[in-house]
Coordinates of C-alpha atoms in Angstrom, one line a residue:
Chain A
M68 CA 81.8 71.4 -29.7
D69 CA 82.4 72.5 -26.1
A70 CA 79.9 70.3 -25.0
I71 CA 81.6 67.4 -26.0
R72 CA 84.9 68.4 -24.4
T73 CA 83.3 68.8 -21.0
V74 CA 81.7 65.5 -21.3
T75 CA 85.1 63.5 -22.5
P76 CA 87.3 64.7 -19.8
R77 CA 89.9 61.7 -20.6
A78 CA 90.5 60.9 -24.2
A79 CA 90.4 57.4 -23.4
A80 CA 87.2 57.0 -21.7
F81 CA 86.2 54.2 -23.8
E82 CA 88.8 51.9 -23.3
V83 CA 88.5 48.6 -21.5
E84 CA 91.2 46.0 -20.8
D85 CA 91.1 43.0 -23.0
P86 CA 88.2 44.2 -25.5
I87 CA 86.2 41.6 -27.4
I88 CA 85.4 44.5 -30.1
R89 CA 88.0 47.4 -30.7
V90 CA 87.0 50.1 -33.0
R91 CA 89.4 53.0 -33.3
D92 CA 88.8 56.2 -35.4
L93 CA 86.3 54.6 -37.8
V94 CA 84.9 56.6 -40.8
S95 CA 82.2 54.9 -42.4
G96 CA 79.0 55.7 -44.6
F97 CA 77.1 55.3 -47.8
G98 CA 77.3 57.2 -51.1
T99 CA 78.8 60.6 -50.7
T100 CA 77.5 61.1 -46.9
T101 CA 79.9 60.3 -44.0
V102 CA 77.5 59.0 -41.4
L103 CA 80.3 58.0 -38.9
D104 CA 83.7 60.2 -38.5
G105 CA 86.4 59.1 -36.0
V106 CA 84.5 56.6 -33.5
S107 CA 86.5 54.8 -31.0
L108 CA 84.5 52.3 -28.8
D109 CA 85.5 49.1 -26.9
V110 CA 83.3 46.2 -25.9
A111 CA 84.6 44.1 -23.1
R112 CA 84.2 40.6 -22.9
G113 CA 80.9 39.4 -21.3
E114 CA 79.3 42.8 -21.3
I115 CA 76.0 44.4 -22.6
L116 CA 76.8 47.3 -24.4
G117 CA 74.0 49.7 -25.6
C118 CA 74.3 52.1 -28.3
V119 CA 72.1 55.0 -28.2
G120 CA 71.6 58.1 -30.4
A121 CA 68.9 60.0 -32.4
S122 CA 67.4 58.5 -35.4
G123 CA 69.4 58.4 -38.4
I124 CA 72.8 59.3 -36.6
G125 CA 74.3 56.4 -37.6
K126 CA 73.6 53.5 -34.8
S127 CA 72.8 50.8 -37.4
V128 CA 75.5 52.0 -39.8
M129 CA 78.0 51.4 -37.1
L130 CA 76.8 47.9 -36.5
R131 CA 76.6 47.0 -40.1
T132 CA 80.2 48.2 -40.5
I133 CA 81.4 46.1 -37.6
V134 CA 80.0 42.9 -39.0
G135 CA 81.2 43.9 -42.3
L136 CA 78.0 44.8 -44.4
L137 CA 79.2 48.2 -45.0
P138 CA 82.7 48.9 -46.2
R139 CA 84.5 51.3 -44.1
R140 CA 86.7 54.3 -45.3
A141 CA 89.3 54.5 -42.5
G142 CA 89.9 53.3 -39.0
T143 CA 90.6 49.7 -37.7
I144 CA 87.8 47.3 -36.2
T145 CA 89.2 44.1 -34.2
V146 CA 87.0 41.3 -33.4
F147 CA 88.4 38.4 -31.3
G148 CA 91.9 40.1 -32.0
A149 CA 91.5 40.1 -35.7
D150 CA 90.7 42.5 -38.3
P151 CA 87.7 40.8 -40.3
A152 CA 88.5 43.0 -43.4
R153 CA 92.2 41.7 -43.3
L154 CA 91.4 38.0 -43.1
G155 CA 91.1 35.6 -46.0
A156 CA 87.8 33.7 -47.0
R157 CA 88.1 30.9 -44.6
A158 CA 89.3 32.6 -41.6
R159 CA 86.6 35.1 -41.9
R160 CA 83.8 32.3 -42.0
A161 CA 85.4 30.6 -39.0
L162 CA 85.2 34.3 -37.6
E163 CA 81.5 34.9 -38.5
R164 CA 80.5 31.8 -36.9
R165 CA 81.4 33.3 -33.6
W166 CA 79.1 36.0 -33.9
G167 CA 75.1 36.2 -34.4
V168 CA 73.3 39.1 -35.7
L169 CA 69.8 39.8 -35.0
F170 CA 68.0 42.3 -37.8
Q171 CA 65.7 44.8 -36.6
H172 CA 63.0 43.1 -38.6
G173 CA 64.1 39.6 -37.9
A174 CA 65.2 38.9 -41.8
L175 CA 63.9 35.4 -41.3
F176 CA 64.0 33.6 -44.5
S177 CA 60.6 33.4 -45.6
S178 CA 60.6 30.5 -48.1
L179 CA 62.1 28.3 -44.9
T180 CA 60.0 27.0 -41.9
V181 CA 61.2 28.3 -38.3
R182 CA 62.7 25.1 -37.7
Q183 CA 64.7 25.3 -41.0
N184 CA 65.6 29.0 -40.2
V185 CA 67.5 28.2 -36.8
Q186 CA 68.9 25.1 -38.4
F187 CA 70.2 26.8 -41.4
P188 CA 73.5 28.1 -39.5
M189 CA 74.0 24.5 -38.2
R190 CA 73.5 22.8 -41.5
E191 CA 75.7 25.0 -43.6
H192 CA 78.5 25.2 -40.7
L193 CA 78.6 21.9 -39.0
R194 CA 78.4 18.4 -40.2
L195 CA 75.7 17.2 -37.6
S196 CA 73.1 14.5 -37.6
R197 CA 69.5 15.3 -38.5
R198 CA 68.3 14.1 -35.0
L199 CA 70.8 16.6 -33.0
M200 CA 70.0 19.4 -35.4
D201 CA 66.1 18.8 -34.5
E202 CA 66.9 18.6 -30.7
V203 CA 69.2 21.4 -30.7
A204 CA 66.8 24.0 -33.0
V205 CA 64.1 22.8 -30.5
A206 CA 66.1 23.6 -27.6
K207 CA 67.3 26.9 -28.6
L208 CA 63.3 27.9 -29.3
E209 CA 62.4 27.2 -26.2
M210 CA 65.4 29.1 -24.7
V211 CA 64.0 32.1 -26.7
G212 CA 60.6 31.5 -24.9
L213 CA 58.8 29.8 -27.7
S214 CA 57.0 26.4 -27.7
A215 CA 58.2 23.4 -29.9
D216 CA 54.8 23.8 -32.2
V217 CA 56.1 26.7 -33.8
C218 CA 58.8 24.6 -35.6
E219 CA 56.9 23.9 -38.8
K220 CA 55.4 27.4 -39.3
T221 CA 56.6 29.9 -41.6
P222 CA 57.7 33.2 -40.7
S223 CA 54.5 35.0 -42.4
E224 CA 52.3 33.1 -39.9
L225 CA 54.3 34.6 -36.9
S226 CA 53.7 37.7 -34.7
G227 CA 56.2 40.5 -34.6
G228 CA 57.4 39.3 -31.2
M229 CA 57.6 35.9 -32.2
I230 CA 59.6 36.7 -35.3
K231 CA 62.0 38.6 -33.0
R232 CA 62.6 35.5 -31.1
V233 CA 63.0 33.0 -33.6
A234 CA 65.6 35.6 -35.3
L235 CA 67.2 35.5 -32.0
A236 CA 67.0 31.8 -31.8
R237 CA 68.8 31.8 -35.3
A238 CA 71.5 34.2 -34.1
L239 CA 72.2 32.0 -31.1
A240 CA 72.1 28.8 -33.4
L241 CA 76.1 28.1 -33.6
D242 CA 76.3 29.4 -29.9
P243 CA 78.3 32.6 -30.7
E244 CA 80.3 34.5 -28.4
I245 CA 78.9 37.7 -29.6
V246 CA 75.3 38.7 -30.5
F247 CA 74.5 42.1 -32.3
L248 CA 71.1 43.2 -31.7
D249 CA 69.4 45.7 -34.1
E250 CA 66.5 47.5 -32.0
P251 CA 65.7 44.3 -30.5
T252 CA 62.6 45.6 -28.8
S253 CA 61.2 47.9 -31.2
G254 CA 57.7 47.1 -32.5
L255 CA 57.1 45.1 -29.3
D256 CA 54.5 46.4 -26.7
P257 CA 56.1 47.0 -23.4
I258 CA 55.3 43.8 -21.6
G259 CA 56.9 41.8 -24.6
A260 CA 59.8 44.0 -24.7
A261 CA 60.2 43.5 -20.7
E262 CA 60.4 39.9 -21.7
F263 CA 62.9 40.1 -24.3
D264 CA 65.0 42.2 -22.5
S265 CA 65.0 39.4 -19.5
L266 CA 65.5 36.8 -21.8
I267 CA 68.7 38.9 -23.1
K268 CA 69.8 39.1 -19.6
T269 CA 69.2 35.4 -18.9
L270 CA 70.7 34.2 -22.2
Q271 CA 73.6 36.4 -21.8
R272 CA 74.4 34.8 -18.2
T273 CA 73.9 31.1 -19.1
L274 CA 75.8 31.3 -22.5
G275 CA 78.5 33.7 -21.7
L276 CA 77.5 36.1 -24.3
T277 CA 78.7 39.7 -25.2
V278 CA 76.2 41.6 -26.5
F279 CA 76.2 44.5 -28.7
M280 CA 72.7 46.4 -28.7
V281 CA 71.7 49.3 -30.9
T282 CA 68.5 50.5 -29.2
H283 CA 66.1 53.5 -28.7
D284 CA 64.4 51.9 -25.6
L285 CA 65.3 53.5 -22.2
D286 CA 63.6 50.4 -20.2
S287 CA 66.1 48.2 -22.1
L288 CA 69.0 50.5 -21.2
H289 CA 68.2 50.8 -17.7
A290 CA 67.0 47.0 -17.4
V291 CA 69.9 45.0 -19.0
C292 CA 73.0 47.2 -20.4
D293 CA 76.2 47.2 -18.6
R294 CA 77.3 50.0 -20.4
I295 CA 75.9 52.8 -22.8
A296 CA 77.8 54.3 -25.8
V297 CA 75.9 57.3 -26.9
L298 CA 76.4 58.4 -30.5
A299 CA 76.3 62.2 -31.8
D300 CA 77.8 64.3 -33.9
R301 CA 79.2 61.4 -35.9
Q302 CA 81.2 60.2 -32.9
V303 CA 80.6 58.3 -29.6
I304 CA 80.4 61.4 -27.4
T305 CA 80.6 59.6 -24.1
V306 CA 80.6 55.8 -22.7
G307 CA 79.6 54.8 -19.1
T308 CA 77.1 53.4 -16.8
M309 CA 73.7 54.7 -16.4
A310 CA 74.6 57.2 -13.8
T311 CA 77.3 58.2 -16.0
M312 CA 74.4 59.3 -18.5
L313 CA 72.5 60.4 -16.0
A314 CA 75.3 62.7 -14.8
S315 CA 76.2 64.1 -18.0
E316 CA 75.8 67.7 -19.2
H317 CA 75.7 67.2 -22.8
P318 CA 72.5 68.5 -24.1
W319 CA 71.6 65.7 -26.1
V320 CA 72.4 63.0 -23.6
R321 CA 70.7 65.2 -21.1
A322 CA 67.4 65.5 -23.0
Y323 CA 67.5 61.9 -23.6
F324 CA 68.1 60.4 -20.2
R325 CA 66.5 63.3 -18.5
G326 CA 63.6 64.0 -20.8
T327 CA 59.9 63.7 -20.0
R328 CA 59.8 59.8 -21.1
S329 CA 62.6 58.9 -18.8
R330 CA 61.2 60.9 -15.9
A331 CA 57.8 59.2 -16.1
R332 CA 59.4 56.2 -16.0
R333 CA 61.3 56.9 -12.8
V334 CA 58.1 58.3 -11.2
A335 CA 56.2 55.1 -12.0
Chain B
M274 CA 93.0 16.4 -32.0
S275 CA 93.3 13.2 -30.2
D276 CA 91.0 14.0 -27.3
A277 CA 88.3 11.5 -26.9
L278 CA 85.7 14.0 -25.6
L279 CA 84.2 11.0 -23.7
D280 CA 86.3 8.4 -22.0
I281 CA 84.0 5.4 -21.2
S282 CA 85.0 2.7 -19.2
L283 CA 82.8 -0.2 -17.4
K284 CA 84.0 -2.1 -14.7
D285 CA 82.0 -4.8 -12.4
G286 CA 78.6 -2.9 -13.7
R287 CA 80.0 0.4 -13.0
L288 CA 80.0 2.8 -16.0
A289 CA 82.4 5.6 -15.5
L290 CA 82.2 8.2 -18.1
A291 CA 84.9 11.3 -18.0
A292 CA 84.4 14.1 -20.2
S293 CA 87.2 16.1 -21.5
G294 CA 88.1 18.8 -24.3
A295 CA 85.7 21.1 -25.9
W296 CA 81.9 20.2 -25.9
T297 CA 80.9 22.7 -28.4
A298 CA 79.1 23.0 -31.7
E299 CA 82.5 22.0 -33.8
R300 CA 83.0 18.7 -32.2
A301 CA 79.3 18.0 -31.4
G302 CA 79.1 15.6 -34.4
D303 CA 82.0 13.4 -33.0
L304 CA 80.5 14.0 -29.4
E305 CA 77.1 12.5 -30.5
R306 CA 78.4 9.5 -31.3
R307 CA 80.5 9.2 -28.3
I308 CA 77.2 9.8 -26.2
D309 CA 75.3 7.3 -28.2
S310 CA 77.7 4.7 -27.5
A311 CA 78.0 5.4 -23.8
A312 CA 74.0 5.1 -23.6
K313 CA 74.3 1.9 -25.3
R314 CA 76.8 0.6 -22.7
A315 CA 74.7 2.1 -19.9
R316 CA 72.0 -0.4 -20.5
S317 CA 74.3 -3.4 -19.1
A318 CA 75.6 -1.2 -15.9
T319 CA 73.7 -0.8 -12.5
T320 CA 75.4 2.5 -11.7
V321 CA 76.3 5.4 -14.2
E322 CA 78.5 8.2 -13.3
I323 CA 79.7 11.3 -15.5
R324 CA 82.5 13.3 -14.4
M325 CA 82.4 16.6 -16.0
G326 CA 85.3 18.1 -14.4
G327 CA 87.4 17.7 -17.6
V328 CA 85.5 19.8 -19.7
E329 CA 87.1 22.9 -21.1
R330 CA 84.4 24.4 -22.4
L331 CA 80.5 23.8 -22.7
D332 CA 78.1 25.5 -25.2
T333 CA 74.3 24.5 -25.7
F334 CA 75.2 21.5 -28.1
G335 CA 77.4 19.9 -25.1
A336 CA 74.9 20.6 -22.7
W337 CA 71.9 19.1 -24.7
L338 CA 74.1 15.8 -25.4
L339 CA 74.8 15.7 -21.7
E340 CA 71.0 16.0 -21.0
R341 CA 70.4 13.5 -23.9
L342 CA 72.7 11.1 -22.2
V343 CA 71.1 11.5 -18.8
R344 CA 67.5 10.9 -20.1
A345 CA 68.6 7.7 -22.0
V346 CA 70.0 6.7 -18.8
A347 CA 67.0 7.4 -16.9
S348 CA 64.7 5.6 -19.3
A349 CA 66.7 2.4 -19.1
G350 CA 65.9 2.5 -15.6
R351 CA 69.4 3.8 -13.9
E352 CA 70.3 7.1 -12.6
A353 CA 73.0 8.9 -14.0
Q354 CA 75.3 11.1 -11.6
V355 CA 76.7 14.1 -13.1
V356 CA 79.7 14.9 -10.8
D357 CA 82.3 18.0 -10.7
L358 CA 80.3 20.2 -13.1
P359 CA 82.0 23.5 -13.1
E360 CA 79.7 26.0 -11.5
R361 CA 80.0 28.5 -14.7
Y362 CA 77.8 25.7 -16.6
R363 CA 75.0 25.2 -14.1
D364 CA 72.7 27.6 -15.5
L365 CA 73.2 26.3 -19.1
L366 CA 72.5 22.5 -17.9
E367 CA 69.4 23.7 -16.1
E368 CA 68.4 25.1 -19.4
A369 CA 69.1 22.0 -21.4
H370 CA 67.1 20.1 -18.7
R371 CA 64.0 21.8 -19.2
A372 CA 64.2 21.7 -23.3
N373 CA 62.6 19.1 -25.5
R374 CA 60.0 17.9 -22.9
T375 CA 57.1 18.5 -25.3
A376 CA 57.2 15.8 -27.9
V377 CA 57.1 17.4 -31.1
S378 CA 54.5 15.5 -33.3
A379 CA 56.4 14.6 -36.7
P380 CA 54.1 15.9 -39.4
R381 CA 52.2 12.6 -41.1
T382 CA 53.8 11.8 -44.4
N383 CA 52.0 9.2 -46.7
P384 CA 53.5 9.3 -50.2
L385 CA 49.8 8.2 -52.1
G386 CA 48.1 10.6 -49.5
D387 CA 50.3 13.6 -50.3
A388 CA 50.1 12.9 -53.9
L389 CA 46.3 12.9 -53.8
E390 CA 46.1 15.8 -51.8
T391 CA 48.5 17.9 -54.2
L392 CA 46.1 16.9 -57.0
G393 CA 43.2 17.7 -55.1
R394 CA 44.5 21.0 -54.0
G395 CA 45.6 21.7 -57.7
T396 CA 42.2 20.9 -59.1
V397 CA 40.6 23.4 -56.7
G398 CA 43.4 25.9 -57.3
I399 CA 42.6 25.9 -61.0
L400 CA 38.8 26.3 -60.1
R401 CA 39.3 29.1 -57.9
D402 CA 41.6 30.8 -60.4
L403 CA 38.9 30.8 -63.1
V404 CA 36.4 32.2 -60.1
L405 CA 39.0 34.9 -59.2
I406 CA 39.4 35.9 -62.8
V407 CA 35.9 36.2 -63.8
Q408 CA 35.1 38.2 -60.5
M409 CA 38.4 40.4 -61.2
F410 CA 36.6 41.0 -64.8
G411 CA 33.3 42.0 -63.1
E412 CA 34.9 44.3 -60.5
V413 CA 36.9 46.0 -63.2
A414 CA 33.8 46.5 -65.2
V415 CA 32.0 47.8 -62.1
A416 CA 35.1 50.3 -61.9
L417 CA 35.1 51.2 -65.2
L418 CA 31.5 52.1 -65.1
R419 CA 31.7 54.1 -62.1
V420 CA 34.5 55.9 -64.0
L421 CA 32.3 56.6 -66.9
V422 CA 29.8 58.1 -64.7
R423 CA 32.1 60.4 -63.1
P424 CA 35.1 60.8 -65.7
W425 CA 37.0 63.1 -63.7
T426 CA 38.1 60.2 -61.0
F427 CA 39.9 58.5 -63.9
R428 CA 43.6 58.6 -63.2
F429 CA 44.6 60.2 -66.4
T430 CA 48.3 60.9 -65.6
S431 CA 48.8 57.2 -64.2
T432 CA 47.3 55.6 -67.0
V433 CA 49.9 57.9 -69.5
H434 CA 52.6 56.8 -67.3
H435 CA 51.8 53.1 -67.8
L436 CA 51.0 53.8 -71.6
D437 CA 54.8 55.0 -71.9
R438 CA 56.1 52.0 -69.8
V439 CA 54.0 49.1 -71.8
G440 CA 53.7 50.7 -75.0
W441 CA 56.5 53.3 -76.0
R442 CA 59.2 51.6 -74.4
A443 CA 58.2 48.0 -75.7
V444 CA 58.5 49.4 -79.2
P445 CA 62.0 48.5 -79.8
V446 CA 62.1 44.9 -78.6
I447 CA 58.8 44.1 -80.5
L448 CA 60.0 45.6 -83.5
L449 CA 63.1 43.4 -83.3
M450 CA 61.5 40.5 -82.7
T451 CA 58.6 40.5 -84.9
F452 CA 61.1 41.6 -87.8
L453 CA 63.3 38.6 -87.2
L454 CA 60.2 36.4 -87.0
G455 CA 58.9 37.5 -90.5
C456 CA 62.5 37.3 -91.9
I457 CA 62.7 33.7 -90.8
I458 CA 59.0 32.6 -91.8
A459 CA 59.5 34.0 -95.3
Q460 CA 63.3 32.2 -95.6
Q461 CA 61.6 28.6 -94.4
G462 CA 58.8 29.3 -96.8
I463 CA 61.0 30.1 -99.7
F464 CA 63.5 27.1 -98.9
H465 CA 60.5 24.6 -99.3
F466 CA 58.1 26.1 -101.7
R467 CA 61.1 26.6 -104.2
R468 CA 61.1 22.8 -104.8
F469 CA 57.7 22.9 -106.1
G470 CA 58.1 26.4 -108.2
V471 CA 55.6 28.0 -106.1
E472 CA 57.9 30.8 -104.2
V473 CA 55.6 33.4 -105.0
Y474 CA 53.0 31.7 -102.7
V475 CA 55.3 32.6 -99.6
V476 CA 53.8 36.2 -99.9
D477 CA 50.3 34.8 -99.3
M478 CA 51.5 32.4 -96.5
V479 CA 53.5 35.2 -94.3
G480 CA 50.9 37.8 -95.2
I481 CA 48.1 36.0 -93.6
L482 CA 50.1 34.2 -91.0
V483 CA 51.5 37.2 -89.8
L484 CA 48.3 39.4 -90.0
R485 CA 46.0 36.8 -88.7
E486 CA 48.0 35.0 -86.0
I487 CA 51.7 35.8 -85.8
G488 CA 51.8 39.6 -85.6
V489 CA 49.2 39.6 -82.3
L490 CA 50.1 36.4 -80.5
M491 CA 53.6 37.0 -80.6
T492 CA 53.3 40.6 -79.4
A493 CA 50.7 39.7 -76.8
I494 CA 53.1 36.8 -75.6
M495 CA 56.3 39.1 -75.2
I496 CA 54.0 41.8 -73.5
A497 CA 52.7 38.8 -71.2
G498 CA 56.5 38.4 -70.2
R499 CA 57.4 41.9 -70.2
S500 CA 54.4 43.8 -68.6
G501 CA 52.2 41.2 -67.0
S502 CA 54.9 40.0 -64.9
A503 CA 55.9 43.6 -64.0
Y504 CA 52.3 44.2 -62.8
T505 CA 52.1 41.2 -60.7
A506 CA 55.6 42.1 -59.2
E507 CA 54.4 45.6 -58.5
L508 CA 51.0 44.9 -57.3
G509 CA 52.4 42.1 -54.9
S510 CA 54.9 44.0 -53.5
M511 CA 52.6 46.6 -52.7
K512 CA 50.2 44.0 -51.1
M513 CA 53.1 42.8 -49.0
R514 CA 54.0 46.3 -47.9
E515 CA 50.5 47.1 -46.9
E516 CA 50.4 49.8 -49.4
I517 CA 47.3 48.2 -50.8
D518 CA 45.7 48.2 -47.2
A519 CA 46.9 51.8 -46.8
L520 CA 44.9 53.0 -50.1
R521 CA 41.9 51.3 -49.0
T522 CA 41.9 52.8 -45.5
M523 CA 42.3 56.3 -47.2
G524 CA 38.8 55.5 -48.9
F525 CA 40.6 54.6 -52.4
D526 CA 39.3 51.7 -54.4
P527 CA 42.9 50.1 -55.2
L528 CA 41.1 48.8 -58.3
E529 CA 40.4 52.2 -59.7
V530 CA 43.6 53.7 -58.4
L531 CA 46.0 50.6 -59.5
V532 CA 44.4 48.2 -61.7
L533 CA 42.4 50.1 -64.1
P534 CA 45.2 52.6 -65.4
R535 CA 47.2 49.7 -66.0
L536 CA 44.4 47.8 -67.9
V537 CA 43.7 50.8 -70.0
A538 CA 47.2 51.4 -70.8
L539 CA 47.8 47.7 -71.8
V540 CA 44.3 47.9 -73.8
I541 CA 45.5 50.7 -75.8
A542 CA 49.2 49.6 -76.1
L543 CA 48.5 46.0 -77.3
P544 CA 46.7 46.6 -80.5
A545 CA 49.3 49.6 -81.5
L546 CA 51.9 47.2 -80.7
A547 CA 50.6 44.4 -82.4
F548 CA 50.1 46.6 -85.9
V549 CA 53.6 47.9 -85.6
G550 CA 54.8 44.4 -84.9
S551 CA 53.2 42.9 -88.1
M552 CA 54.3 45.9 -90.3
A553 CA 58.0 45.0 -89.2
A554 CA 56.9 41.1 -90.0
L555 CA 56.1 42.0 -93.2
Y556 CA 58.9 44.2 -94.0
G557 CA 61.3 41.6 -92.6
A558 CA 59.6 38.9 -95.1
G559 CA 59.7 41.7 -97.7
L560 CA 63.8 41.8 -97.0
V561 CA 64.3 38.5 -97.6
C562 CA 62.3 37.5 -100.3
Q563 CA 64.3 40.4 -102.1
L564 CA 67.5 38.8 -101.2
Y565 CA 66.0 35.4 -102.6
G566 CA 65.4 37.5 -105.9
M567 CA 61.8 38.4 -105.6
S568 CA 61.7 42.3 -106.4
P569 CA 59.7 44.3 -104.0
E570 CA 57.2 45.5 -106.6
V571 CA 56.3 41.8 -107.1
F572 CA 56.1 41.3 -103.5
L573 CA 53.9 44.1 -102.8
A574 CA 51.9 43.3 -105.7
R575 CA 51.3 39.9 -104.7
L576 CA 50.7 41.0 -101.0
K577 CA 47.9 43.3 -102.3
D578 CA 46.2 40.2 -103.9
A579 CA 47.1 37.7 -101.4
I580 CA 45.4 39.5 -98.2
S581 CA 42.2 41.2 -97.6
L582 CA 41.1 44.0 -94.9
D583 CA 39.6 40.9 -93.2
D584 CA 42.8 39.3 -92.5
F585 CA 44.1 42.6 -90.9
L586 CA 40.8 43.2 -88.9
V587 CA 40.7 39.4 -87.5
G588 CA 44.5 40.1 -85.9
M589 CA 43.3 43.5 -84.7
I590 CA 40.3 42.5 -83.0
K591 CA 42.0 40.0 -81.2
A592 CA 44.6 42.4 -79.6
P593 CA 42.5 44.3 -76.8
F594 CA 41.1 41.0 -75.9
M595 CA 44.5 39.8 -75.4
A596 CA 45.5 42.6 -73.5
L597 CA 42.5 42.1 -71.2
V598 CA 43.5 39.0 -70.3
I599 CA 47.2 39.6 -69.7
G600 CA 46.1 42.6 -67.5
V601 CA 43.3 41.0 -65.5
V602 CA 45.4 37.6 -65.0
A603 CA 48.2 39.8 -63.8
S604 CA 46.3 41.9 -61.4
V605 CA 44.7 38.7 -59.9
E606 CA 48.0 37.3 -59.3
G607 CA 49.6 40.4 -57.9
L608 CA 46.8 40.8 -55.5
Q609 CA 47.1 36.9 -54.3
V610 CA 50.8 37.5 -53.2
K611 CA 51.2 36.5 -49.5
G612 CA 54.0 38.0 -47.2
S613 CA 56.8 36.0 -48.4
A614 CA 59.4 36.4 -51.3
E615 CA 58.9 33.1 -52.4
S616 CA 55.1 33.8 -53.0
L617 CA 55.8 36.8 -54.9
G618 CA 58.2 34.9 -57.3
L619 CA 55.4 32.1 -57.8
N620 CA 52.6 34.6 -58.4
T621 CA 55.1 36.3 -61.2
T622 CA 55.5 33.3 -62.8
A623 CA 51.9 31.9 -62.7
S624 CA 50.8 35.4 -63.9
V625 CA 52.9 35.2 -67.1
V626 CA 52.1 31.1 -67.7
K627 CA 48.6 31.7 -67.1
A628 CA 48.0 34.6 -69.2
I629 CA 50.1 33.0 -72.1
F630 CA 47.8 29.9 -71.5
L631 CA 44.5 31.7 -71.4
M632 CA 45.7 33.9 -74.5
I633 CA 46.3 30.7 -76.7
G634 CA 42.8 29.3 -75.7
L635 CA 41.3 32.6 -76.4
D636 CA 43.2 32.7 -80.1
G637 CA 41.5 29.0 -80.7
A638 CA 38.3 30.4 -79.6
F639 CA 38.3 33.6 -81.9
A640 CA 39.8 31.2 -85.0
I641 CA 36.6 29.2 -84.5
F642 CA 34.2 32.1 -84.3
F643 CA 35.9 34.1 -87.4
A644 CA 35.7 30.7 -89.4
S645 CA 32.1 30.7 -88.5
I646 CA 31.1 34.0 -89.6
G647 CA 33.4 33.7 -92.7
M648 CA 36.1 36.0 -92.0

């Protein structure tokens, strides 16, 4: 516990002005286990926030709690200035339209083609002509670096990297303001992962996205994240830029950012 | 909302378009109509100018529609001038500019051709299924021989586990179903036979029907629905998650490890269940007869005269063969599952339907066989 106090000199280090997502004292978990206990975090509009932590520490739980897939036990979550859990069904649907989620394994609908997968949110939320949906779906697929010939394929015919790209295109289908990415580069080779990183960066710039990203990938953190939040001991122990992380004296943060794998990266 | 999104004015061959409001996904439907009518007007114009200064928000939908308009104007031989575009949207527009450059070849559709294709594929599918079933029979036979040569490799624990699942736990539902079936057959029989005053022949009918056909067939159908589908779903999801490939790489034969114990369990369980089921049906029939005034002594005495050991054997001999059909079809279908959730559902359905169909075919073949050997 001493170590935590030394790395968080100010209690409000996680606060930013005009946050798009604001999490305060969040308690969450499943069954009888409490995974998160008193998590507080702000995500600023237009930034890419990377969330790191040891395996099983609750990064995905945090993401799933924010988007409402897991119920929270205490604390407040405000997204776009409203608490999703307190909204009525209609307002909640409108809110969900403004964010997109990329699941770790893509979660593409296996019975639909790639085109239908990307069009699915449009079809359900908007009233658009078929032609426009087709054109926008292809445009989205091209934006994530796929060619138009994947349209009629089914998810089982795609490689892991392509599944992630299609899933990203689907998450972006309605031009959301926030995208949640759950380990976007896991399972990709370093070249594919680097391409995916630059893709996220480009999309964030062109579409003005806010990105909340759960990741294990040090390269991703270096390449794209504006700020990094570290989850340990059921809490966000430190938030800041890469420089802050490298200066941190918390044993886990040190081991993570200054361990052998990260050193190898900087030498290379 | 009264904003028109796109103000169109045509003067002296000059088409001036002024964008306003939010060019976003929510308004894309309205915007598309405005864009298309602007594109139509552009044909009669000499110059086209699109003022984007008034646009409040622009997303991919709006950017694409603008790009579509620019392309439509270009294809009419004019050049559209986009002016006053806010700087922050320049990247997005570049992105839209690159999109949809390659024509997507729409899949060819020809109703007659498609129908013929479906028919052809269906026919080939049936033949392929038959080949696969025969092949599975062969593979199971080889696996069985291997196990007979090295009996210690037989998965005894697994077999007992499956025996518990498909045999013991199926007893209540089989008992209930066949009991009710026996009751119904007896009641219907009495109801009709009474008109001719030959109620006592109901016992003959129930006895022969239940022992030769209904007992085993109904039990087998129930088991195909209950356990055949479970086998297919289990093997299918194991295939989806590469568990079967994992077994192979560790030097195990999935057939020996997964299929054989299930099949053996089924071959043991089904005759036992068919026997229990037949007895329950006869018991139900006896109860109904008593309700209609036939004493149990008369029922039993009549039953003793009406049925022979042959009737019982005919039913029992069929049971293990039906179990084999259920097990083999379930395994074939399970191992055919592809990556998607849909294919798991399709194969599970196919497993039950094909197993029941083949069992009834088999039952017919047995009926001919037993008739010709005089059983």
